[in-house]
Amino acid sequence: MGAPGRERTGTGQVVQRHSFGADGHRPIGSLALLAYLEGSCPTTQPGRQRGEAFGGQRRIDGHAAQITRLQSVVVKTDSTAIDNHQAQRPTAESRYAEELAVLAALEGPRPPGWRLTPRAVVDFICGTGTGDAVAVEPKFVGDRRLVERCVVTLAGSRGLLLVGEPGTAKSMLSELLAAAVSGTSELTVQGSAGTTEDQLRYGWNYGMLLASGPSEQALVPSPVMTAMRTGQVVRIEEITRCLPEIQDAIVPLLSERRLAVPELGAFSVEAAPGFCVIGTANLRDKGVSEMSAALKRRFSFEAVDPIPDRDLEIDLVTRQTSDALIAAGLPDSVDGPLVDALVTVMRDLRRGVTDEGWAVERPSTVMSTAETVAISQSLALSAAFFPPADATAGAASLLPGHLLGAVRKDDDKDAARLQAYWDATVRRRAGENGDGNDQSGRDDAHLWRRMWDHRGDLQE
């Protein structure tokens, strides 16, 4: 179709031409449609009566017209319908639909409203052993006992609050819990300074409100109200970013399990069995305001810590880097030694001490596993799309520059801390002592030497 513009018909009348809208429909200009309804639109084909230029069969009674055939009025494109499985990031319930279906068939006691048994929920998130009847891949790399405590909290219909440093998979864990318990993770409120009370409670269809006043039909339910009605899990992300008056609206939801609508008199929505609230909050970033004591008391707090095991973190970063390469249509060729070195650097900076026991000045920026994954994916994609000039160094030559961008995002002084880490730790691992001889005794000293040779990228 052509771009929007004006063109003349065979009779010389100027009409408006439209392109497709964002919703995939071809809109009809209001003037052209009005002309059609009033029977004044010019005929485009011999034998047609006035008003049939759009291909609709007209029935006129006075000034009223009814269009009974709209095939040529509204054109629907096929490209607007995106299957959830083809989305950049499908929901957990879509991505793992087969596993959830198998686990749902397992026998065992389950709380009212739950899709899976509590044990099946834990198995879905943490995976199963090789000897189990159902083989499930782990999705959350962390303490299984932490997940068990989370499931027990939800089974008791108590609010669950996941806290921790940024990038420790709190949101992912809440999504997996919601998908396993309720079958959907999409009932979510994203907390921010702009979050309003109607996003937690309810809103109104103002057209119906003005036409007939407050009514149950005019209510626009929030994700929280929908979860209460259906007995499902609702997720409230970044609670501490909400203003105090918004946080206060959560308290009666957790204590009374009822959402009153005073505009409708005594009408209220009571929580159905299975309703639970999962919240998340960052410890490093306190957000807009602290939680009140009343709100804290109604949540069970669970701290999600960084992955303690180095090998598990390497495995996670490798898998996610592989996924990024495949999604970009590239060969699945992850540089294992480079991932190993990257994870080592990030763990050193995160903990403030190396595996050798050398002290490291910690940057103010959080060196999370999520940040490690992002850097690893960027390195892999950069090496594939823009091969480095130093072919012998490979993607290792790109590591200092990518690390610098991640480290100094909060404080420019962190660049000096990373430089100090390079001058001390990386230099020692590279075996660099000034005479060009390898004194490290490490099997991967050549990789660390490549990183050391490109230390100039840290001075940008």
Coordinates of C-alpha atoms in Angstrom, one line a residue, residues 76-458:
K76 CA -5.7 -7.4 8.4
T77 CA -2.1 -8.2 8.0
D78 CA -0.7 -11.5 9.1
S79 CA 2.6 -10.0 10.4
T80 CA 1.0 -8.5 13.5
A81 CA 0.1 -11.8 15.1
I82 CA 3.1 -13.0 16.9
D83 CA 3.1 -16.4 18.5
N84 CA 4.3 -16.3 22.1
H85 CA 6.8 -19.0 21.3
Q86 CA 8.4 -16.7 18.7
A87 CA 8.6 -13.7 21.1
Q88 CA 12.0 -12.5 22.2
R89 CA 11.3 -13.7 25.7
P90 CA 8.3 -16.0 26.1
T91 CA 6.6 -16.3 29.4
A92 CA 7.7 -19.1 31.7
E93 CA 4.4 -20.9 31.3
S94 CA 4.7 -20.9 27.6
R95 CA 8.4 -21.7 27.4
Y96 CA 8.0 -24.7 29.8
A97 CA 4.5 -25.8 28.9
E98 CA 5.4 -29.4 28.3
E99 CA 7.2 -29.8 31.7
L100 CA 4.3 -28.1 33.5
A101 CA 1.8 -30.4 31.9
V102 CA 3.8 -33.5 32.9
L103 CA 4.3 -32.3 36.5
A104 CA 0.6 -31.3 36.8
A105 CA -0.3 -35.0 36.2
L106 CA 1.7 -36.2 39.2
E107 CA -0.3 -37.3 42.2
G108 CA 0.1 -35.8 45.7
P109 CA -1.4 -33.3 48.1
R110 CA -1.7 -29.8 46.8
P111 CA -3.1 -26.6 48.3
P112 CA -6.5 -25.3 47.0
G113 CA -6.1 -23.6 43.7
W114 CA -2.6 -24.9 42.9
R115 CA -1.8 -26.4 39.6
L116 CA 1.1 -28.5 40.9
T117 CA 2.0 -30.1 44.2
P118 CA 4.5 -28.2 46.3
R119 CA 7.1 -30.9 45.6
A120 CA 6.5 -30.6 41.8
V121 CA 6.8 -26.8 42.1
V122 CA 10.3 -27.2 43.6
D123 CA 11.3 -29.8 41.0
F124 CA 10.1 -27.5 38.2
I125 CA 12.3 -24.7 39.4
C126 CA 15.4 -26.6 40.7
G127 CA 15.2 -29.6 38.4
T128 CA 15.1 -33.3 39.2
G129 CA 17.8 -36.0 39.6
T130 CA 18.7 -38.5 37.0
G131 CA 16.9 -41.3 38.9
D132 CA 13.6 -39.5 39.1
A133 CA 10.6 -40.7 37.0
V134 CA 10.3 -37.2 35.4
A135 CA 13.5 -35.5 34.1
V136 CA 13.3 -31.7 34.5
E137 CA 16.1 -29.3 33.8
P138 CA 17.0 -26.8 36.5
K139 CA 15.9 -23.2 35.8
F140 CA 17.1 -21.4 38.9
V141 CA 20.7 -21.8 40.0
G142 CA 20.6 -21.5 43.8
D143 CA 19.8 -23.1 47.1
R144 CA 17.1 -25.7 46.8
R145 CA 16.2 -25.1 50.4
L146 CA 15.5 -21.5 49.6
V147 CA 13.0 -22.5 47.0
E148 CA 11.4 -25.0 49.4
R149 CA 10.9 -22.2 52.0
C150 CA 9.3 -20.0 49.3
V151 CA 6.9 -22.7 48.3
V152 CA 5.9 -23.4 52.0
T153 CA 5.3 -19.6 52.4
L154 CA 2.9 -19.6 49.4
A155 CA 1.2 -22.8 50.5
G156 CA 0.4 -21.0 53.8
S157 CA -1.2 -18.0 51.8
R158 CA 1.4 -15.7 53.3
G159 CA 3.0 -12.9 51.3
L160 CA 6.5 -13.7 50.0
L161 CA 9.2 -11.0 49.5
L162 CA 12.4 -11.9 47.6
V163 CA 15.2 -9.5 48.5
G164 CA 18.8 -9.3 47.4
E165 CA 21.4 -7.6 45.3
P166 CA 20.4 -6.5 41.7
G167 CA 20.9 -9.3 39.2
T168 CA 20.4 -12.3 41.5
A169 CA 17.4 -13.6 39.6
K170 CA 14.7 -12.5 42.0
S171 CA 12.3 -11.6 39.3
M172 CA 13.0 -14.8 37.4
L173 CA 12.3 -16.9 40.6
S174 CA 9.0 -15.0 41.2
E175 CA 8.0 -15.7 37.6
L176 CA 8.8 -19.4 37.9
L177 CA 6.9 -19.7 41.1
A178 CA 3.8 -17.9 39.7
A179 CA 3.9 -20.1 36.5
A180 CA 4.2 -23.3 38.5
V181 CA 1.5 -22.5 41.2
S182 CA -1.1 -20.7 39.0
G183 CA -0.2 -21.5 35.4
T184 CA 0.4 -17.8 34.6
S185 CA 3.1 -15.3 35.5
E186 CA 1.5 -12.4 33.7
L187 CA -0.5 -10.9 36.6
T188 CA 2.2 -8.4 37.5
V189 CA 2.5 -4.9 38.8
Q190 CA 5.8 -3.1 38.1
G191 CA 6.6 -0.9 41.0
S192 CA 8.0 2.6 40.4
A193 CA 7.7 6.1 41.5
G194 CA 4.9 6.5 39.0
T195 CA 2.9 3.5 40.1
T196 CA -0.7 4.6 41.0
E197 CA -3.2 3.1 43.4
D198 CA -5.5 1.9 40.5
Q199 CA -2.7 -0.3 39.3
L200 CA -2.9 -2.1 42.6
R201 CA -6.7 -1.9 43.2
Y202 CA -8.9 -1.0 40.3
G203 CA -9.8 1.6 37.8
W204 CA -12.9 2.7 35.9
N205 CA -14.1 2.6 32.3
Y206 CA -14.9 6.3 32.2
G207 CA -17.2 6.0 29.3
M208 CA -19.5 3.6 31.2
L209 CA -18.9 5.6 34.4
L210 CA -20.2 8.8 32.8
A211 CA -23.0 7.1 31.1
S212 CA -24.5 5.0 33.9
G213 CA -22.5 5.8 37.0
P214 CA -20.4 3.4 39.2
S215 CA -21.2 -0.2 38.5
E216 CA -19.4 -3.5 38.7
Q217 CA -19.5 -3.6 34.9
A218 CA -17.6 -0.3 34.8
L219 CA -14.8 -1.6 37.0
V220 CA -11.4 -2.1 35.3
P221 CA -9.7 -4.7 37.5
S222 CA -6.0 -4.5 38.4
P223 CA -3.8 -7.6 38.2
V224 CA -4.2 -7.8 42.0
M225 CA -8.0 -7.8 41.7
T226 CA -7.9 -10.4 38.9
A227 CA -5.6 -12.6 41.0
M228 CA -8.0 -12.4 44.0
R229 CA -11.0 -13.3 41.9
T230 CA -9.3 -16.2 40.1
G231 CA -7.2 -17.5 43.0
Q232 CA -3.8 -17.0 41.4
V233 CA -0.4 -15.5 42.2
V234 CA 0.2 -11.8 41.6
R235 CA 3.7 -10.4 41.4
I236 CA 4.6 -6.9 42.6
E237 CA 8.1 -6.0 41.4
E238 CA 10.3 -3.5 43.1
I239 CA 8.0 -2.7 46.0
T240 CA 10.4 -0.2 47.6
R241 CA 10.2 1.9 44.4
C242 CA 6.5 2.6 45.1
L243 CA 5.5 5.7 47.1
P244 CA 4.4 5.1 50.8
E245 CA 0.7 5.6 50.1
I246 CA 0.9 3.0 47.3
Q247 CA 2.7 0.5 49.6
D248 CA 0.0 1.1 52.3
A249 CA -2.6 -0.1 49.8
I250 CA -0.9 -3.6 49.9
V251 CA -1.4 -4.0 53.7
P252 CA -5.2 -4.7 53.7
L253 CA -4.8 -7.0 50.7
L254 CA -2.4 -9.2 52.7
S255 CA -4.2 -9.0 56.1
E256 CA -8.0 -9.0 55.2
R257 CA -7.7 -10.8 51.8
R258 CA -10.5 -8.5 50.6
L259 CA -10.5 -5.6 48.2
A260 CA -13.3 -3.1 49.0
V261 CA -14.9 -0.9 46.4
P262 CA -16.5 2.0 48.4
E263 CA -18.0 3.5 45.3
L264 CA -20.3 0.5 45.1
G265 CA -21.4 0.5 48.7
A266 CA -20.8 -2.8 50.4
F267 CA -19.3 -4.4 47.3
S268 CA -15.9 -6.1 47.7
V269 CA -13.8 -8.7 46.1
E270 CA -12.7 -11.6 48.3
A271 CA -9.6 -13.6 47.6
A272 CA -10.3 -17.1 46.2
P273 CA -8.2 -20.0 47.4
G274 CA -4.8 -19.9 45.8
F275 CA -4.4 -16.2 45.9
C276 CA -0.8 -15.2 46.9
V277 CA 1.4 -12.1 46.6
I278 CA 5.1 -12.3 45.6
G279 CA 7.1 -9.2 45.9
T280 CA 10.7 -8.3 45.0
A281 CA 13.0 -5.6 46.4
N282 CA 16.7 -4.7 45.9
L283 CA 18.9 -4.4 49.0
R284 CA 21.5 -2.2 47.2
D285 CA 19.0 0.2 45.8
K286 CA 16.6 1.3 48.6
G287 CA 14.2 2.7 46.1
V288 CA 11.9 5.6 46.6
S289 CA 10.9 4.8 50.2
E290 CA 11.4 2.2 52.9
M291 CA 8.7 -0.3 53.6
S292 CA 6.6 0.4 56.7
A293 CA 6.8 -2.0 59.7
A294 CA 3.2 -3.0 59.1
L295 CA 3.9 -4.1 55.5
K296 CA 7.2 -5.9 56.4
R297 CA 5.3 -7.9 59.1
R298 CA 2.9 -9.3 56.5
F299 CA 5.7 -10.7 54.3
S300 CA 8.1 -13.6 54.7
F301 CA 11.5 -12.3 53.6
E302 CA 13.8 -14.6 51.6
A303 CA 17.3 -13.4 50.6
V304 CA 18.4 -14.4 47.1
D305 CA 22.2 -14.4 47.2
P306 CA 24.7 -14.5 44.3
I307 CA 25.6 -18.0 43.0
P308 CA 28.2 -19.3 45.5
D309 CA 29.6 -22.1 43.3
R310 CA 32.0 -21.0 40.6
D311 CA 31.3 -24.0 38.3
L312 CA 27.6 -23.5 38.5
E313 CA 28.0 -19.8 37.6
I314 CA 30.2 -20.7 34.6
D315 CA 27.7 -23.3 33.4
L316 CA 24.9 -20.7 33.6
V317 CA 26.8 -18.0 31.8
T318 CA 27.8 -20.6 29.1
R319 CA 24.2 -21.7 28.5
Q320 CA 22.9 -18.2 28.3
T321 CA 25.6 -17.1 26.0
S322 CA 24.9 -20.1 23.8
D323 CA 21.2 -19.1 23.7
A324 CA 22.1 -15.6 22.6
L325 CA 24.2 -16.9 19.7
I326 CA 21.5 -19.2 18.5
A327 CA 18.9 -16.5 18.8
A328 CA 21.1 -14.3 16.6
G329 CA 21.3 -17.0 14.0
L330 CA 25.0 -17.7 14.7
P331 CA 26.9 -20.9 15.3
D332 CA 26.8 -22.2 18.9
S333 CA 30.5 -21.6 19.5
V334 CA 31.0 -20.3 23.0
D335 CA 34.6 -19.6 24.0
G336 CA 34.8 -21.7 27.2
P337 CA 38.1 -20.4 28.5
L338 CA 37.1 -16.8 28.0
V339 CA 33.8 -17.4 29.9
D340 CA 35.9 -19.0 32.7
A341 CA 38.2 -15.9 32.9
L342 CA 35.2 -13.5 32.8
V343 CA 33.4 -15.3 35.6
T344 CA 36.7 -15.3 37.6
V345 CA 37.1 -11.5 37.2
M346 CA 33.6 -10.8 38.1
R347 CA 33.7 -13.0 41.2
D348 CA 37.0 -11.4 42.3
L349 CA 35.5 -7.9 42.0
R350 CA 32.2 -9.0 43.7
R351 CA 33.9 -10.6 46.7
G352 CA 36.9 -8.3 47.1
V353 CA 39.3 -11.3 47.2
T354 CA 40.6 -13.7 44.7
D355 CA 40.8 -17.5 44.9
E356 CA 44.5 -17.1 45.5
G357 CA 43.7 -14.9 48.6
W358 CA 44.8 -11.6 47.0
A359 CA 42.9 -8.6 48.2
V360 CA 40.9 -6.7 45.5
E361 CA 39.3 -3.3 45.9
R362 CA 35.6 -3.8 45.2
P363 CA 33.8 -1.4 42.9
S364 CA 30.6 0.3 43.9
T365 CA 28.8 -1.2 41.0
V366 CA 27.2 -4.6 41.6
M367 CA 29.1 -7.3 39.8
S368 CA 26.1 -9.6 39.5
T369 CA 25.7 -12.9 37.5
A370 CA 23.2 -11.1 35.3
E371 CA 25.9 -8.5 34.4
T372 CA 28.3 -11.4 33.8
V373 CA 25.8 -12.9 31.4
A374 CA 25.3 -9.6 29.6
I375 CA 29.1 -9.1 29.1
S376 CA 29.6 -12.7 27.9
Q377 CA 26.8 -12.4 25.4
S378 CA 28.2 -9.0 24.1
L379 CA 31.7 -10.5 23.8
A380 CA 30.4 -13.5 21.8
L381 CA 28.3 -11.3 19.5
S382 CA 31.1 -8.8 19.0
A383 CA 33.5 -11.5 18.1
A384 CA 31.0 -13.0 15.6
F385 CA 29.9 -9.7 13.9
F386 CA 33.1 -7.7 14.3
P387 CA 36.1 -10.0 14.5
P388 CA 38.9 -8.2 16.5
A389 CA 41.9 -6.9 14.6
D390 CA 44.1 -8.9 16.9
A391 CA 43.2 -12.4 15.6
T392 CA 45.6 -14.2 17.9
A393 CA 44.0 -12.6 21.0
G394 CA 40.5 -13.2 19.8
A395 CA 37.6 -12.1 22.0
A396 CA 39.9 -11.8 25.0
S397 CA 41.1 -8.5 23.4
L398 CA 37.6 -7.1 23.8
L399 CA 37.1 -8.0 27.4
P400 CA 38.8 -5.0 29.0
G401 CA 36.6 -2.5 27.1
H402 CA 33.3 -4.4 27.8
L403 CA 34.2 -4.7 31.5
L404 CA 35.0 -0.9 31.7
G405 CA 31.6 0.0 30.5
A406 CA 29.9 -2.3 33.0
V407 CA 32.1 -1.3 36.0
R408 CA 31.9 2.5 35.8
K409 CA 28.2 2.9 35.2
D410 CA 27.6 4.1 38.8
D411 CA 30.9 5.8 39.7
D412 CA 33.7 7.0 37.5
K413 CA 36.2 6.1 40.3
D414 CA 35.4 2.5 39.6
A415 CA 37.4 2.7 36.4
A416 CA 40.5 3.3 38.6
R417 CA 39.6 0.3 40.7
L418 CA 39.4 -1.9 37.6
Q419 CA 42.7 -0.5 36.4
A420 CA 44.3 -1.4 39.8
Y421 CA 42.9 -4.9 39.5
W422 CA 44.4 -5.2 36.0
D423 CA 47.8 -3.9 37.2
A424 CA 47.9 -6.4 40.1
T425 CA 45.8 -9.5 39.7
V426 CA 45.6 -9.8 35.9
R427 CA 49.3 -9.1 35.7
R428 CA 50.3 -11.7 38.2
R429 CA 48.0 -14.3 36.5
A430 CA 49.6 -13.4 33.1
G431 CA 53.0 -14.1 34.6
E432 CA 54.2 -10.7 33.7
N433 CA 57.2 -9.6 35.7
G434 CA 58.8 -7.2 33.4
D435 CA 61.2 -9.6 31.6
G436 CA 58.6 -11.2 29.4
N437 CA 58.9 -14.6 31.0
D438 CA 55.8 -16.5 32.3
Q439 CA 56.2 -16.8 36.1
S440 CA 52.5 -17.7 36.9
G441 CA 52.6 -21.4 36.4
R442 CA 48.9 -21.3 35.2
D443 CA 47.6 -23.4 32.4
D444 CA 45.6 -20.4 31.2
A445 CA 48.4 -17.9 31.5
H446 CA 48.3 -17.2 27.8
L447 CA 44.7 -16.0 28.0
W448 CA 45.4 -13.7 30.9
R449 CA 48.4 -12.4 29.0
R450 CA 46.2 -11.4 26.1
M451 CA 43.9 -9.6 28.5
W452 CA 47.0 -7.9 30.0
D453 CA 48.3 -6.8 26.6
H454 CA 45.0 -4.9 26.0
R455 CA 45.0 -3.1 29.3
G456 CA 45.2 0.2 27.4
D457 CA 41.5 -0.2 26.6
L458 CA 40.9 0.6 30.3

